[in-house]
mmCIF file of the C-alpha atoms, coordinates in Angstrom:
data_MODEL
# 
_entry.id   MODEL 
# 
loop_
_atom_site.group_PDB 
_atom_site.id 
_atom_site.type_symbol 
_atom_site.label_atom_id 
_atom_site.label_alt_id 
_atom_site.label_comp_id 
_atom_site.label_asym_id 
_atom_site.label_entity_id 
_atom_site.label_seq_id 
_atom_site.pdbx_PDB_ins_code 
_atom_site.Cartn_x 
_atom_site.Cartn_y 
_atom_site.Cartn_z 
_atom_site.occupancy 
_atom_site.B_iso_or_equiv 
_atom_site.pdbx_formal_charge 
_atom_site.auth_seq_id 
_atom_site.auth_comp_id 
_atom_site.auth_asym_id 
_atom_site.auth_atom_id 
_atom_site.pdbx_PDB_model_num 
ATOM 1  C CA . UNK A 1 1  ? -32.701 64.742 -41.554 1.00 0.00 ? 1  UNK A CA 1 
ATOM 2  C CA . UNK A 1 2  ? -29.429 65.247 -39.715 1.00 0.00 ? 2  UNK A CA 1 
ATOM 3  C CA . UNK A 1 3  ? -29.218 67.234 -36.471 1.00 0.00 ? 3  UNK A CA 1 
ATOM 4  C CA . UNK A 1 4  ? -25.796 68.188 -35.091 1.00 0.00 ? 4  UNK A CA 1 
ATOM 5  C CA . UNK A 1 5  ? -26.916 67.513 -31.488 1.00 0.00 ? 5  UNK A CA 1 
ATOM 6  C CA . UNK A 1 6  ? -29.941 66.448 -29.415 1.00 0.00 ? 6  UNK A CA 1 
ATOM 7  C CA . UNK A 1 7  ? -32.421 69.315 -29.548 1.00 0.00 ? 7  UNK A CA 1 
ATOM 8  C CA . UNK A 1 8  ? -35.987 70.400 -28.955 1.00 0.00 ? 8  UNK A CA 1 
ATOM 9  C CA . UNK A 1 9  ? -37.815 71.629 -32.031 1.00 0.00 ? 9  UNK A CA 1 
ATOM 10 C CA . UNK A 1 10 ? -41.303 72.557 -33.186 1.00 0.00 ? 10 UNK A CA 1 
ATOM 11 C CA . UNK A 1 11 ? -43.024 70.987 -36.202 1.00 0.00 ? 11 UNK A CA 1 
ATOM 12 C CA . UNK A 1 12 ? -45.314 73.450 -37.998 1.00 0.00 ? 12 UNK A CA 1 
ATOM 13 C CA . UNK A 1 13 ? -47.842 71.428 -39.990 1.00 0.00 ? 13 UNK A CA 1 
ATOM 14 C CA . UNK A 1 14 ? -50.499 72.281 -42.544 1.00 0.00 ? 14 UNK A CA 1 
ATOM 15 C CA . UNK A 1 15 ? -52.552 69.540 -44.235 1.00 0.00 ? 15 UNK A CA 1 
ATOM 16 C CA . UNK A 1 16 ? -55.521 69.178 -46.565 1.00 0.00 ? 16 UNK A CA 1 
ATOM 17 C CA . UNK A 1 17 ? -57.146 66.931 -45.372 1.00 0.00 ? 17 UNK A CA 1 
ATOM 18 C CA . UNK A 1 18 ? -56.192 64.617 -42.490 1.00 0.00 ? 18 UNK A CA 1 
ATOM 19 C CA . UNK A 1 19 ? -52.635 63.790 -41.486 1.00 0.00 ? 19 UNK A CA 1 
ATOM 20 C CA . UNK A 1 20 ? -50.272 61.889 -39.212 1.00 0.00 ? 20 UNK A CA 1 
ATOM 21 C CA . UNK A 1 21 ? -46.645 62.752 -38.351 1.00 0.00 ? 21 UNK A CA 1 
ATOM 22 C CA . UNK A 1 22 ? -44.029 60.393 -36.963 1.00 0.00 ? 22 UNK A CA 1 
ATOM 23 C CA . UNK A 1 23 ? -40.540 61.419 -35.814 1.00 0.00 ? 23 UNK A CA 1 
ATOM 24 C CA . UNK A 1 24 ? -38.081 58.538 -35.463 1.00 0.00 ? 24 UNK A CA 1 
ATOM 25 C CA . UNK A 1 25 ? -40.964 56.057 -35.431 1.00 0.00 ? 25 UNK A CA 1 
ATOM 26 C CA . UNK A 1 26 ? -42.895 57.860 -32.677 1.00 0.00 ? 26 UNK A CA 1 
ATOM 27 C CA . UNK A 1 27 ? -46.327 59.316 -33.447 1.00 0.00 ? 27 UNK A CA 1 
ATOM 28 C CA . UNK A 1 28 ? -46.164 63.008 -32.502 1.00 0.00 ? 28 UNK A CA 1 
ATOM 29 C CA . UNK A 1 29 ? -49.266 64.433 -34.209 1.00 0.00 ? 29 UNK A CA 1 
ATOM 30 C CA . UNK A 1 30 ? -52.487 63.211 -35.777 1.00 0.00 ? 30 UNK A CA 1 
ATOM 31 C CA . UNK A 1 31 ? -55.500 64.962 -37.299 1.00 0.00 ? 31 UNK A CA 1 
ATOM 32 C CA . UNK A 1 32 ? -58.642 62.969 -38.095 1.00 0.00 ? 32 UNK A CA 1 
ATOM 33 C CA . UNK A 1 33 ? -60.803 65.505 -39.861 1.00 0.00 ? 33 UNK A CA 1 
ATOM 34 C CA . UNK A 1 34 ? -61.129 67.113 -43.239 1.00 0.00 ? 34 UNK A CA 1 
ATOM 35 C CA . UNK A 1 35 ? -60.027 70.694 -43.647 1.00 0.00 ? 35 UNK A CA 1 
ATOM 36 C CA . UNK A 1 36 ? -58.528 73.038 -46.171 1.00 0.00 ? 36 UNK A CA 1 
ATOM 37 C CA . UNK A 1 37 ? -54.780 73.616 -46.149 1.00 0.00 ? 37 UNK A CA 1 
ATOM 38 C CA . UNK A 1 38 ? -53.414 76.541 -44.197 1.00 0.00 ? 38 UNK A CA 1 
ATOM 39 C CA . UNK A 1 39 ? -49.811 77.329 -43.386 1.00 0.00 ? 39 UNK A CA 1 
ATOM 40 C CA . UNK A 1 40 ? -48.829 76.304 -39.826 1.00 0.00 ? 40 UNK A CA 1 
ATOM 41 C CA . UNK A 1 41 ? -52.328 75.097 -38.865 1.00 0.00 ? 41 UNK A CA 1 
ATOM 42 C CA . UNK A 1 42 ? -50.798 73.038 -36.055 1.00 0.00 ? 42 UNK A CA 1 
ATOM 43 C CA . UNK A 1 43 ? -47.547 73.389 -34.103 1.00 0.00 ? 43 UNK A CA 1 
ATOM 44 C CA . UNK A 1 44 ? -46.268 70.455 -32.043 1.00 0.00 ? 44 UNK A CA 1 
ATOM 45 C CA . UNK A 1 45 ? -43.088 70.001 -29.988 1.00 0.00 ? 45 UNK A CA 1 
ATOM 46 C CA . UNK A 1 46 ? -40.668 67.310 -31.198 1.00 0.00 ? 46 UNK A CA 1 
ATOM 47 C CA . UNK A 1 47 ? -37.322 65.967 -29.977 1.00 0.00 ? 47 UNK A CA 1 
ATOM 48 C CA . UNK A 1 48 ? -34.518 65.502 -32.461 1.00 0.00 ? 48 UNK A CA 1 
ATOM 49 C CA . UNK A 1 49 ? -31.562 63.296 -31.653 1.00 0.00 ? 49 UNK A CA 1 
ATOM 50 C CA . UNK A 1 50 ? -27.971 63.925 -32.645 1.00 0.00 ? 50 UNK A CA 1 
ATOM 51 C CA . UNK A 1 51 ? -27.345 62.417 -36.084 1.00 0.00 ? 51 UNK A CA 1 
ATOM 52 C CA . UNK A 1 52 ? -29.933 60.943 -38.415 1.00 0.00 ? 52 UNK A CA 1 
ATOM 53 C CA . UNK A 1 53 ? -33.649 61.535 -37.727 1.00 0.00 ? 53 UNK A CA 1 
ATOM 54 C CA . UNK A 1 54 ? -36.570 60.223 -39.768 1.00 0.00 ? 54 UNK A CA 1 
ATOM 55 C CA . UNK A 1 55 ? -39.713 62.266 -40.367 1.00 0.00 ? 55 UNK A CA 1 
ATOM 56 C CA . UNK A 1 56 ? -42.725 60.620 -41.975 1.00 0.00 ? 56 UNK A CA 1 
ATOM 57 C CA . UNK A 1 57 ? -45.859 62.632 -42.790 1.00 0.00 ? 57 UNK A CA 1 
ATOM 58 C CA . UNK A 1 58 ? -48.898 60.817 -44.118 1.00 0.00 ? 58 UNK A CA 1 
ATOM 59 C CA . UNK A 1 59 ? -51.655 62.924 -45.678 1.00 0.00 ? 59 UNK A CA 1 
ATOM 60 C CA . UNK A 1 60 ? -55.109 61.672 -46.621 1.00 0.00 ? 60 UNK A CA 1 
ATOM 61 C CA . UNK A 1 61 ? -57.622 63.300 -48.925 1.00 0.00 ? 61 UNK A CA 1 
ATOM 62 C CA . UNK A 1 62 ? -61.389 63.293 -48.495 1.00 0.00 ? 62 UNK A CA 1 
ATOM 63 C CA . UNK A 1 63 ? -61.931 64.716 -51.987 1.00 0.00 ? 63 UNK A CA 1 
ATOM 64 C CA . UNK A 1 64 ? -60.923 67.656 -54.132 1.00 0.00 ? 64 UNK A CA 1 
ATOM 65 C CA . UNK A 1 65 ? -57.519 69.260 -53.783 1.00 0.00 ? 65 UNK A CA 1 
ATOM 66 C CA . UNK A 1 66 ? -54.926 68.126 -51.275 1.00 0.00 ? 66 UNK A CA 1 
ATOM 67 C CA . UNK A 1 67 ? -51.643 69.481 -49.992 1.00 0.00 ? 67 UNK A CA 1 
ATOM 68 C CA . UNK A 1 68 ? -49.323 69.822 -47.036 1.00 0.00 ? 68 UNK A CA 1 
ATOM 69 C CA . UNK A 1 69 ? -46.573 71.907 -45.518 1.00 0.00 ? 69 UNK A CA 1 
ATOM 70 C CA . UNK A 1 70 ? -44.084 70.974 -42.831 1.00 0.00 ? 70 UNK A CA 1 
ATOM 71 C CA . UNK A 1 71 ? -41.338 73.099 -41.372 1.00 0.00 ? 71 UNK A CA 1 
ATOM 72 C CA . UNK A 1 72 ? -39.132 72.759 -38.312 1.00 0.00 ? 72 UNK A CA 1 
ATOM 73 C CA . UNK A 1 73 ? -38.087 75.586 -36.035 1.00 0.00 ? 73 UNK A CA 1 
ATOM 74 C CA . UNK A 1 74 ? -36.773 75.955 -32.528 1.00 0.00 ? 74 UNK A CA 1 
ATOM 75 C CA . UNK A 1 75 ? -39.337 76.280 -29.718 1.00 0.00 ? 75 UNK A CA 1 
ATOM 76 C CA . UNK A 1 76 ? -39.529 80.054 -30.275 1.00 0.00 ? 76 UNK A CA 1 
ATOM 77 C CA . UNK A 1 77 ? -40.297 79.707 -33.995 1.00 0.00 ? 77 UNK A CA 1 
ATOM 78 C CA . UNK A 1 78 ? -36.796 80.647 -35.183 1.00 0.00 ? 78 UNK A CA 1 
ATOM 79 C CA . UNK A 1 79 ? -34.980 78.825 -38.006 1.00 0.00 ? 79 UNK A CA 1 
ATOM 80 C CA . UNK A 1 80 ? -32.700 75.851 -37.337 1.00 0.00 ? 80 UNK A CA 1 
ATOM 81 C CA . UNK A 1 81 ? -29.996 76.406 -39.974 1.00 0.00 ? 81 UNK A CA 1 
ATOM 82 C CA . UNK A 1 82 ? -27.845 73.558 -38.656 1.00 0.00 ? 82 UNK A CA 1 
ATOM 83 C CA . UNK A 1 83 ? -30.297 70.870 -39.886 1.00 0.00 ? 83 UNK A CA 1 
ATOM 84 C CA . UNK A 1 84 ? -29.593 69.020 -43.149 1.00 0.00 ? 84 UNK A CA 1 
ATOM 85 C CA . UNK A 1 85 ? -32.316 67.255 -45.124 1.00 0.00 ? 85 UNK A CA 1 
ATOM 86 C CA . UNK A 1 86 ? -32.587 64.466 -47.690 1.00 0.00 ? 86 UNK A CA 1 
ATOM 87 C CA . UNK A 1 87 ? -35.724 63.059 -49.314 1.00 0.00 ? 87 UNK A CA 1 
ATOM 88 C CA . UNK A 1 88 ? -36.087 59.331 -49.993 1.00 0.00 ? 88 UNK A CA 1 
ATOM 89 C CA . UNK A 1 89 ? -38.767 57.182 -51.621 1.00 0.00 ? 89 UNK A CA 1 
ATOM 90 C CA . UNK A 1 90 ? -38.013 54.067 -49.569 1.00 0.00 ? 90 UNK A CA 1 
ATOM 91 C CA . UNK A 1 91 ? -41.462 53.888 -47.964 1.00 0.00 ? 91 UNK A CA 1 
# 
């Protein structure tokens, strides 16, 4: 993900079941329980640096269906239209 400048953001996360989120190699959120997916179940503050940023979300499944959602906003929950994203399969 590319950010045009250093900025504060909020990661809105929904997972089924457990999950772990890293931003630029730093662990910023972890859930160690089973639950059903719900949109924006957790909201955590994150710092984005100017230029390239790496987000890694790991999701585990205790059985049955699984899923996730992840969106980034500013601290007030508003869109960040200046971000650009790319998905890779390197990891």
